[in-house]
Short mmCIF file of C-alpha atoms and ligand atoms in Angstrom, two decimals:
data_model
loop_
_atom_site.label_atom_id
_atom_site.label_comp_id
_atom_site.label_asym_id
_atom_site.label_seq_id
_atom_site.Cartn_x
_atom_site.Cartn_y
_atom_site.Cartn_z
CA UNK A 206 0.00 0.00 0.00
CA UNK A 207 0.89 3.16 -1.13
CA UNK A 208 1.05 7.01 0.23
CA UNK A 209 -0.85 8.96 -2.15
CA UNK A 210 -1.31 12.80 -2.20
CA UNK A 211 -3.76 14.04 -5.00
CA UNK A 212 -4.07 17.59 -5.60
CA UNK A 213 -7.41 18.55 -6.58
CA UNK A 214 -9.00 15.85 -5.22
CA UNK A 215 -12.33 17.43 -4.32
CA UNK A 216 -12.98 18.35 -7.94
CA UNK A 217 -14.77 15.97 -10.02
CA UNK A 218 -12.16 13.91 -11.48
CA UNK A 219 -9.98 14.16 -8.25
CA UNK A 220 -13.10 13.20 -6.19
CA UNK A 221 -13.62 9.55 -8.32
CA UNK A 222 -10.07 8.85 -8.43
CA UNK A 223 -9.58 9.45 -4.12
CA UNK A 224 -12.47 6.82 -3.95
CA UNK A 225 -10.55 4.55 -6.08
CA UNK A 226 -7.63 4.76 -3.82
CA UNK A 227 -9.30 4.89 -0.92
CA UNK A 228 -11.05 1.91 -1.87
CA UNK A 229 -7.92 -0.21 -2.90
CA UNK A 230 -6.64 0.63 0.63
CA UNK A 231 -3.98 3.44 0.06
CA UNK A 232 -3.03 6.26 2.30
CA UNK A 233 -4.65 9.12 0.38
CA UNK A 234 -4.43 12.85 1.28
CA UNK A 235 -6.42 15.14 -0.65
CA UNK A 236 -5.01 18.80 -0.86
CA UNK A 237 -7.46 21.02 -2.36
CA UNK A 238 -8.35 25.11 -2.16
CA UNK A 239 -12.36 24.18 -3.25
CA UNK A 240 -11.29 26.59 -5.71
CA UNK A 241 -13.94 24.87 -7.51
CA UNK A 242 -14.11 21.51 -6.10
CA UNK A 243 -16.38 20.65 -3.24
CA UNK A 244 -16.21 19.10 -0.01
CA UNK A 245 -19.44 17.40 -0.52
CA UNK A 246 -17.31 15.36 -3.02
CA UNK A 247 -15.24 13.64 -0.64
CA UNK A 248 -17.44 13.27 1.68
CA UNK A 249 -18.08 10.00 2.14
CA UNK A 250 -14.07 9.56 2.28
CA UNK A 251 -13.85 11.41 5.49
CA UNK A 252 -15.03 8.68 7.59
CA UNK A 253 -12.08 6.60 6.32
CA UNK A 254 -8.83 6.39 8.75
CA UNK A 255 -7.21 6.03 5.31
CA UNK A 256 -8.35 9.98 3.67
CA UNK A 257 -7.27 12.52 4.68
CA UNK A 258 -8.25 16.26 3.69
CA UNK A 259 -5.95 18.96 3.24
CA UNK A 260 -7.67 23.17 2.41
CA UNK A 261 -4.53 23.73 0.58
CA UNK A 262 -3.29 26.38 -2.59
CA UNK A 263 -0.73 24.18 -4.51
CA UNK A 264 0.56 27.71 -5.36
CA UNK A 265 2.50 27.15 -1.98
CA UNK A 266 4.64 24.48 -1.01
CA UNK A 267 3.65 21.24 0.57
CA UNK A 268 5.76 19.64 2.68
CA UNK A 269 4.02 15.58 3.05
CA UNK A 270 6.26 12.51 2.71
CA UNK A 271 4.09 10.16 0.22
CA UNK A 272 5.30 8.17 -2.70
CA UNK A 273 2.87 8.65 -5.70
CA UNK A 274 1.73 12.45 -6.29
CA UNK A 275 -1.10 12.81 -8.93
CA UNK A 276 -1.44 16.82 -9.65
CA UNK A 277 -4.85 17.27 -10.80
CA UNK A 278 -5.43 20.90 -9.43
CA UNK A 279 -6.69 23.38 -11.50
CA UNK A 280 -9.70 24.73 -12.72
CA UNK A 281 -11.25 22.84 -15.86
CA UNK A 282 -14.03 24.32 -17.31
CA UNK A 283 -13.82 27.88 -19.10
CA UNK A 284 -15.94 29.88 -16.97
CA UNK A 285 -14.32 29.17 -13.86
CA UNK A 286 -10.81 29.11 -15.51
CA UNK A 287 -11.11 32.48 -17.51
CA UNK A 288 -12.98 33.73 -14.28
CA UNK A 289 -9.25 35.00 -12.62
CA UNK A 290 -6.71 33.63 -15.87
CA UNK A 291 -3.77 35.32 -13.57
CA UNK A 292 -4.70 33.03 -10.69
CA UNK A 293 -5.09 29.54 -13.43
CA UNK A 294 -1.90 30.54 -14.72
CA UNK A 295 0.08 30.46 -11.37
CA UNK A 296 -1.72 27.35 -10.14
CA UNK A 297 -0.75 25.50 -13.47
CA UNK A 298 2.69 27.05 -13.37
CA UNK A 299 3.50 27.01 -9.73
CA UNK A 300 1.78 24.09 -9.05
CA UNK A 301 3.76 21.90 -11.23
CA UNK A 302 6.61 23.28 -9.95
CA UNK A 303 5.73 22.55 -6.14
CA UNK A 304 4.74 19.16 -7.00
CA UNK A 305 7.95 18.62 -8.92
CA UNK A 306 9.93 19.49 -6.38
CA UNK A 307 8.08 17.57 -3.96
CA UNK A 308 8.11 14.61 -5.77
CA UNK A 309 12.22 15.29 -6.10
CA UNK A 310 12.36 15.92 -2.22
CA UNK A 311 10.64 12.23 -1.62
CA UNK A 312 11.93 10.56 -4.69
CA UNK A 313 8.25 9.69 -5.29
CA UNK A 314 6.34 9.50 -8.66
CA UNK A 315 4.32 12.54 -9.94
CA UNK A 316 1.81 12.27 -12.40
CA UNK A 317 0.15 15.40 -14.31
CA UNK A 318 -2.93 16.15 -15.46
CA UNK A 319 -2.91 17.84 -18.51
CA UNK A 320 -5.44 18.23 -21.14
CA UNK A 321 -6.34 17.84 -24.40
CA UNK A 322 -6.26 21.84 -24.93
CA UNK A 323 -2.33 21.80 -25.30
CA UNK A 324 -3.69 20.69 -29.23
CA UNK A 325 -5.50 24.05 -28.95
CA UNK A 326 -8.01 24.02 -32.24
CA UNK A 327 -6.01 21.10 -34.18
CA UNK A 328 -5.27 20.79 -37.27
CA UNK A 329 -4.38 17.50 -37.01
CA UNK A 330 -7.43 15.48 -37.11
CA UNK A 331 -7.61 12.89 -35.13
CA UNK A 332 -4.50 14.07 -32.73
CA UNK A 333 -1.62 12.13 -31.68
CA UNK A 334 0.46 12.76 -29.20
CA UNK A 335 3.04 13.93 -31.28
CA UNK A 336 1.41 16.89 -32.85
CA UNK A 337 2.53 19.92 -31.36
CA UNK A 338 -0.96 21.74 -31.61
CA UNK A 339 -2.30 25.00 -32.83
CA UNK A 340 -2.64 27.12 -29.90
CA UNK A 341 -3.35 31.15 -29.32
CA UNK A 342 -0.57 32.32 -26.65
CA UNK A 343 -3.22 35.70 -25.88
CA UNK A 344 -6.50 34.65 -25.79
CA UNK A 345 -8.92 33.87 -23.58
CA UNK A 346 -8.42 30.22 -23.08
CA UNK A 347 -4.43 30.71 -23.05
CA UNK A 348 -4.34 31.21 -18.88
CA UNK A 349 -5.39 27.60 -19.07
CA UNK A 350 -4.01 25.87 -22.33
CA UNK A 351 -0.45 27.77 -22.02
CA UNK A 352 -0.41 26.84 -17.95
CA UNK A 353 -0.63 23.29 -18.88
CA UNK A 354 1.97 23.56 -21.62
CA UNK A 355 4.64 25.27 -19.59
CA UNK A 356 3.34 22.20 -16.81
CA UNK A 357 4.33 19.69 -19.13
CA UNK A 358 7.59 21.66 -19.98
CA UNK A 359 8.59 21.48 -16.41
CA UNK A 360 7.69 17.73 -16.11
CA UNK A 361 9.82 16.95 -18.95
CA UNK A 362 12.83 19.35 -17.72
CA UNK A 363 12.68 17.64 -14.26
CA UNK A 364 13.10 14.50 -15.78
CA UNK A 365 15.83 15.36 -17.63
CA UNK A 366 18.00 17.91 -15.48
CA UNK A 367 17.48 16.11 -12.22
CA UNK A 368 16.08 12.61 -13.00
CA UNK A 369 12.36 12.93 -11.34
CA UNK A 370 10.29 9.93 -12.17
CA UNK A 371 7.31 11.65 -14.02
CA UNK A 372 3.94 10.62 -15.88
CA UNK A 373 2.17 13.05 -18.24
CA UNK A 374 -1.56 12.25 -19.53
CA UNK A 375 -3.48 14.18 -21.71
CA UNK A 376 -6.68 13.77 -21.00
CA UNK A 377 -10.09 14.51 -23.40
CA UNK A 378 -13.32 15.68 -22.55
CA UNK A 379 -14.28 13.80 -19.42
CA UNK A 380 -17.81 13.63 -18.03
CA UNK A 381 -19.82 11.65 -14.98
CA UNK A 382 -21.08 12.17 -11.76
CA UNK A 383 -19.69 14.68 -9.47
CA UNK A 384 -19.51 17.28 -12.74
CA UNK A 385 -20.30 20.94 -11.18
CA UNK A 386 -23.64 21.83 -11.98
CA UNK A 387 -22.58 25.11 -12.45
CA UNK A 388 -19.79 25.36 -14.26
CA UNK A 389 -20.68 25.66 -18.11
CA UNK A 390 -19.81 22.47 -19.34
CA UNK A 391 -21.26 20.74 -22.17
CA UNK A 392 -22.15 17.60 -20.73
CA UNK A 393 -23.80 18.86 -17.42
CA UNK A 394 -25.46 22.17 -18.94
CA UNK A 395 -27.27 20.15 -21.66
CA UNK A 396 -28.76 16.99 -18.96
CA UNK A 397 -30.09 19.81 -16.35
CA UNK A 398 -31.50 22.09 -19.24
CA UNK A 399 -33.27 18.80 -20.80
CA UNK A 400 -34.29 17.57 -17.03
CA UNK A 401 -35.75 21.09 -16.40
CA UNK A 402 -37.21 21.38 -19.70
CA UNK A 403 -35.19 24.55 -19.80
CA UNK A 404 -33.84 25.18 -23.94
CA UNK A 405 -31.02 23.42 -24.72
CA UNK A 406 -28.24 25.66 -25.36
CA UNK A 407 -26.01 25.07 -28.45
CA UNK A 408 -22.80 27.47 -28.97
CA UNK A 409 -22.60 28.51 -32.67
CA UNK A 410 -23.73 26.01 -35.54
CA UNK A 411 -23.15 23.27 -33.13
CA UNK A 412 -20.95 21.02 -35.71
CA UNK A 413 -17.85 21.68 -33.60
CA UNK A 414 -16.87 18.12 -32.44
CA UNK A 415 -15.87 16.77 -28.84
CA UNK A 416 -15.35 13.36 -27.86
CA UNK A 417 -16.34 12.25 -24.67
CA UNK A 418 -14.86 9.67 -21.85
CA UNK A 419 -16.45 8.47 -19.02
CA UNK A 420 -15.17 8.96 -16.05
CA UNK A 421 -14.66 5.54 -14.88
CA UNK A 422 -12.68 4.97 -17.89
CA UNK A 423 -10.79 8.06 -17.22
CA UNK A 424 -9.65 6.70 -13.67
CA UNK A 425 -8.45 3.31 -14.66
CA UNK A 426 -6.32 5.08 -17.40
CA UNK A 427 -4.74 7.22 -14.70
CA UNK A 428 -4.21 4.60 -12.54
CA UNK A 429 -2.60 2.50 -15.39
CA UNK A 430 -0.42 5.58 -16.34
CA UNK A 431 0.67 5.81 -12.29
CA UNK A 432 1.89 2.37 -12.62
CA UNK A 433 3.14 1.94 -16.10
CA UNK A 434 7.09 0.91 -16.63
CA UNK A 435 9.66 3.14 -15.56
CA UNK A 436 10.97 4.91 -18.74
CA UNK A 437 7.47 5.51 -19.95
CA UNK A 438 6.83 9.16 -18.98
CA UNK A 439 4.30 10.09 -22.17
CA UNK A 440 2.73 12.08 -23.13
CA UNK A 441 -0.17 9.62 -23.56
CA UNK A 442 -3.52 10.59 -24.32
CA UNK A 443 -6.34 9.49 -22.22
CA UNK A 444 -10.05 9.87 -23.85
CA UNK A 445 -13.11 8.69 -26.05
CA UNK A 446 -12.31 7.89 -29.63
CA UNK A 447 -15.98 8.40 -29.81
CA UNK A 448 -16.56 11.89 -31.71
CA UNK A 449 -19.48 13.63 -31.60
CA UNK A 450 -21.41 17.21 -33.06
CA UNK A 451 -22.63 19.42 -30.11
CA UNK A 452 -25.89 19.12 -32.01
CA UNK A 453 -25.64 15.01 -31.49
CA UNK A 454 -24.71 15.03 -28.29
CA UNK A 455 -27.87 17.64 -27.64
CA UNK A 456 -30.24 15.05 -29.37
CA UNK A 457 -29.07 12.45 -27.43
CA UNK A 458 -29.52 13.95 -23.97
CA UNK A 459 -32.96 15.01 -25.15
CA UNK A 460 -34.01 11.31 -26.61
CA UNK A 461 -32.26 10.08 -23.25
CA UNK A 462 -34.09 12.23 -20.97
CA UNK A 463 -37.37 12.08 -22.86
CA UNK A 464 -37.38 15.87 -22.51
CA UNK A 465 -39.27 18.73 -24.59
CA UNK A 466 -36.58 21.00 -24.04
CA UNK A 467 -35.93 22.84 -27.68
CA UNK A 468 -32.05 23.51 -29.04
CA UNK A 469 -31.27 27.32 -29.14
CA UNK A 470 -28.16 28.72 -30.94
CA UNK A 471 -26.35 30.62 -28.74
CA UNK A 472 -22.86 32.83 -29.62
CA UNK A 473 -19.72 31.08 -29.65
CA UNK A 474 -16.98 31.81 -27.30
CA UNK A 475 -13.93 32.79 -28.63
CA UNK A 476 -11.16 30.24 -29.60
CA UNK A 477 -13.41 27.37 -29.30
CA UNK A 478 -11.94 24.54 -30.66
CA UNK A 479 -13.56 23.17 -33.52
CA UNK A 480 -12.85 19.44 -33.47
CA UNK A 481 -11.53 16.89 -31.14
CA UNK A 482 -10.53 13.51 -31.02
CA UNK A 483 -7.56 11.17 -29.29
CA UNK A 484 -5.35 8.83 -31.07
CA UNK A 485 -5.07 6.30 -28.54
CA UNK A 486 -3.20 3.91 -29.69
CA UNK A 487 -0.24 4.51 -27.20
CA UNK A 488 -2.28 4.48 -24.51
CA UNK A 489 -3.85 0.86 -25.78
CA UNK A 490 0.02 -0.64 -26.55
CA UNK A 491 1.74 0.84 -23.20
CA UNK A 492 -1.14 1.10 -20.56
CA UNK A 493 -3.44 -1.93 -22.32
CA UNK A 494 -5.94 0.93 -21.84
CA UNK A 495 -9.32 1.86 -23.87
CA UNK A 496 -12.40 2.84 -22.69
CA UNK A 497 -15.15 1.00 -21.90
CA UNK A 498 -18.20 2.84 -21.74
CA UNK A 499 -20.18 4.06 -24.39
CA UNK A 500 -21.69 7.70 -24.63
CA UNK A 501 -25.55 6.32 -24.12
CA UNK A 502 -24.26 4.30 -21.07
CA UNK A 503 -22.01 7.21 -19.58
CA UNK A 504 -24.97 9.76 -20.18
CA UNK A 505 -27.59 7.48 -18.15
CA UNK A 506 -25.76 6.79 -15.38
CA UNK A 507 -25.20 10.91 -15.33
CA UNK A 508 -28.09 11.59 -15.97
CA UNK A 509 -29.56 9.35 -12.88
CA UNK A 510 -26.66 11.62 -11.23
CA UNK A 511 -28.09 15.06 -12.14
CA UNK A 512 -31.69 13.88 -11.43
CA UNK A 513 -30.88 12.88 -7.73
CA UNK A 514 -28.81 16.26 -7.72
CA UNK A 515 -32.19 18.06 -8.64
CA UNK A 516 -34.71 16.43 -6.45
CA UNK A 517 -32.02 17.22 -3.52
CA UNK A 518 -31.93 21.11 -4.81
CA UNK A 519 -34.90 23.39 -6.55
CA UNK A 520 -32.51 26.17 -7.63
CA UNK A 521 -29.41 24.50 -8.74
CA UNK A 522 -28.73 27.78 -11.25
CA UNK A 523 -29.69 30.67 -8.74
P1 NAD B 692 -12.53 20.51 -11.34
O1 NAD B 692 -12.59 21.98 -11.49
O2 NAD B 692 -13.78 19.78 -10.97
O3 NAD B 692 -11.42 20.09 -10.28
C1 NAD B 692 -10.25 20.84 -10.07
C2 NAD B 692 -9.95 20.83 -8.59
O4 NAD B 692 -8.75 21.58 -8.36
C3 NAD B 692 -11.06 21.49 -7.75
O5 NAD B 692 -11.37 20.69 -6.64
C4 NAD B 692 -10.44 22.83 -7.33
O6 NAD B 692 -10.97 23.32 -6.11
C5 NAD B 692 -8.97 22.46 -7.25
N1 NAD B 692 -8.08 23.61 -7.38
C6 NAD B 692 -8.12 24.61 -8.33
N2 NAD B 692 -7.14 25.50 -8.12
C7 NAD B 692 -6.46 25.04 -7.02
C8 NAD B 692 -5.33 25.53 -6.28
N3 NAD B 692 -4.69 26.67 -6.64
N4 NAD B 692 -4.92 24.83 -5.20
C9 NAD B 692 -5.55 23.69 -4.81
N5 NAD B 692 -6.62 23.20 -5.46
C10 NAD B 692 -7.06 23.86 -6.55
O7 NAD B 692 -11.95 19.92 -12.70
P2 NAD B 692 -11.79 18.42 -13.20
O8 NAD B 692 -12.63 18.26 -14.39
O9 NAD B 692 -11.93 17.48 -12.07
O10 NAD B 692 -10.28 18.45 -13.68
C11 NAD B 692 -9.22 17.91 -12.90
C12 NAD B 692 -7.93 18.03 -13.68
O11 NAD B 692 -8.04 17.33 -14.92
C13 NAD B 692 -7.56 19.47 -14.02
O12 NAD B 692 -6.17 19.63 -13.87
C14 NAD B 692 -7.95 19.60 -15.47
O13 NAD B 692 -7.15 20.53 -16.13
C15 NAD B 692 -7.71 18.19 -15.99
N6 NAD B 692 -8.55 17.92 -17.16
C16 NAD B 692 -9.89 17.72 -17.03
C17 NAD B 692 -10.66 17.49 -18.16
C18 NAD B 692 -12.15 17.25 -18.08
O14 NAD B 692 -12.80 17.06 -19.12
N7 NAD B 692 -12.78 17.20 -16.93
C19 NAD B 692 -10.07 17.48 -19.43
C20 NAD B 692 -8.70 17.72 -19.51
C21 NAD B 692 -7.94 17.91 -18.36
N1 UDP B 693 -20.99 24.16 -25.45
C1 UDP B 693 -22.30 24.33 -25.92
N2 UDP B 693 -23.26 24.64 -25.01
C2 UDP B 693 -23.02 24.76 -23.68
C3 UDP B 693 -21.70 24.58 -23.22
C4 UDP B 693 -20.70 24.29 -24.14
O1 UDP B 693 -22.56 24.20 -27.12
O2 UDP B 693 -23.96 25.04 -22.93
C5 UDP B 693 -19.95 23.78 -26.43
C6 UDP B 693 -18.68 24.61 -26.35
O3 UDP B 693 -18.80 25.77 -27.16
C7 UDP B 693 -17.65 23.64 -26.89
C8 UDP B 693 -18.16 22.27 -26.43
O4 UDP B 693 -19.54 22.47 -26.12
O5 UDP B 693 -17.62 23.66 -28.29
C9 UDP B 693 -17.45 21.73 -25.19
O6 UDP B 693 -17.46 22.73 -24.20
P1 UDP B 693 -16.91 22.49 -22.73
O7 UDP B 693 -16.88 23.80 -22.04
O8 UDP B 693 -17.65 21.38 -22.08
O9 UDP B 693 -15.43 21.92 -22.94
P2 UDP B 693 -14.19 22.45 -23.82
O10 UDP B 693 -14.61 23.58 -24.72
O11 UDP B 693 -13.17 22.88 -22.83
O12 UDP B 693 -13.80 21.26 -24.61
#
């Protein structure tokens, strides 16, 4: 067994993958600001002697003695990230600098979370790990894609100035239970605007693509990654082959829910990627990874999710 610190881990992802540990009987501590995460993720965990919770801001140091660090902190959806881009820059930045140098301190293993964004608006189609994306340095998603590029810089200079055993995964559109109601993304805007019977609302033509993982899926890829053979630092991407239109994933949620909710076109934000899909085929030769769940599946077992979330709460947008 394992001492595990995962920053983030009262976000959504964070929150799934602390129950995994938890669960296989690891020593988990969970440092997190609740930035955007929530305790009411975690807690469930609390009553284990094995979780821990830290209210930490991985913009500072951390001094705990653990052997497996997976850096998940940072704000992941645009509203909250464009919200203060000064503060998502420094807790990209600074973050992945504290946990490098914690991870060098311990001689542990540190794992990042970084995203599918460092492709920026592709024009590689499908995208492979080795494309070195199309990103805008100035606009208003930059805080957050050029954070987690100068994040994965740092990983791979700490590997090779001073030797730090690091992971790097690059991980697609993720979606499940635990998703912020609030916070603008596709997946969770369109299942509580079809479960209210609110209008379903589509940014620009809708034919920009996204694929979509579960978030079970997700975790087991992590995990995988965590434990993978030393000299396999990545990147690798982690996500759903599965591509879909905004407008398909819109119909499905309404044929899902059986809602009369309409789809309304609504402006498009600006630098919004227009297509998106993994190559995953180093993930499937190194990790024996692919995903598991299909879109219908994932969305029904959120949905059930965002309908218990509603019944608990009449004014989840006030
Ligand atoms: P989330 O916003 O639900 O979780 C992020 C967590 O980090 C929250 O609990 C938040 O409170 C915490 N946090 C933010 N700033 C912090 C700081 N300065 N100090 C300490 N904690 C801080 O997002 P998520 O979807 O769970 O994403 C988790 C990670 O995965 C992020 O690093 C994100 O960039 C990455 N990622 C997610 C997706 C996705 O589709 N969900 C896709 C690509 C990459
Ligand atoms: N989107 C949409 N309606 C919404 C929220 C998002 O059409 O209510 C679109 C958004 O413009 C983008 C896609 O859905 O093209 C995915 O958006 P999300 O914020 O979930 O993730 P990201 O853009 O970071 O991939």
């Amino acid at each position: 067994m394992k001492r595990i610190l995962v920053t983030g881990g009262a976000g959504f992802i964070g929150s799934h993958l602390c129950r995994k540990l938890v669960g296989e009987g690891h020593e988990v501590v969970c440092a997190d600001n609740l930035f955007t995460g929530s305790k009411k993720n975690t807690r469930a965990l609390l009553e284990c002697d094995n979780f821990q919770f830290l209210q930490h801001d991985v913009v500072q140091e951390l001094q705990v003695e653990v052997d497996r660090i997976y850096n998940l902190a940072c704000p992941a959806s645009p509203i909250h990230y464009q919200r203060d881009p000064v503060r998502t820059m420094k807790t990209s930045v600074l973050g992945a600098l504290n946990a490098l140098d914690l991870a060098k301190r311990v001689h542990g293993r540190v794992l990042q979370a970084s995203t599918s964004e460092v492709y920026g608006d592709p024009q590689v189609h499908p995208q492979p790990e080795s494309y070195w994306g199309s990103v805008n340095p100035i606009g208003i998603r930059s805080c957050y894609d050029e954070g987690k590029r100068a994040a994965e810089t740092l990983f791979f200079d700490y590997h090779r100035q001073y030797g730090t055993d690091v992971k790097v995964i690059r991980i697609f559109n993720t979606y499940g239970p635990n998703m912020d109601p609030k916070d603008g993304r596709v997946v969770s805007n369109f299942i509580i605007q079809a479960l209210k019977g609110e209008d379903i609302t589509v940014y620009g033509d809708g034919r920009q693509t996204r694929s979509f993982c579960y978030v079970d899926d997700l975790v087991e890829g992590m995990l995988r990654m965590m434990e993978s053979r030393d000299g396999f630092i990545g990147p690798v991407n982690l996500g759903n082959p599965g591509e879909f239109t905004m407008l398909e994933l819109a119909k499905k949620v309404i044929d899902l829910t059986g809602s009369k909710s309409k789809v309304v076109h609504c402006p498009l934000p600006q630098d919004d990627p227009t297509q998106r899909k993994p190559v995953i085929d180093l993930a499937k030769r190194e990790l024996g990874w692919e995903p598991k769940v299909s879109l219908e599946e994932g969305l029904k077992k959120t949905i059930s999710y965002f309908e218990d979330v509603l019944s608990h709460s009449s004014s989840i947008r006030d």
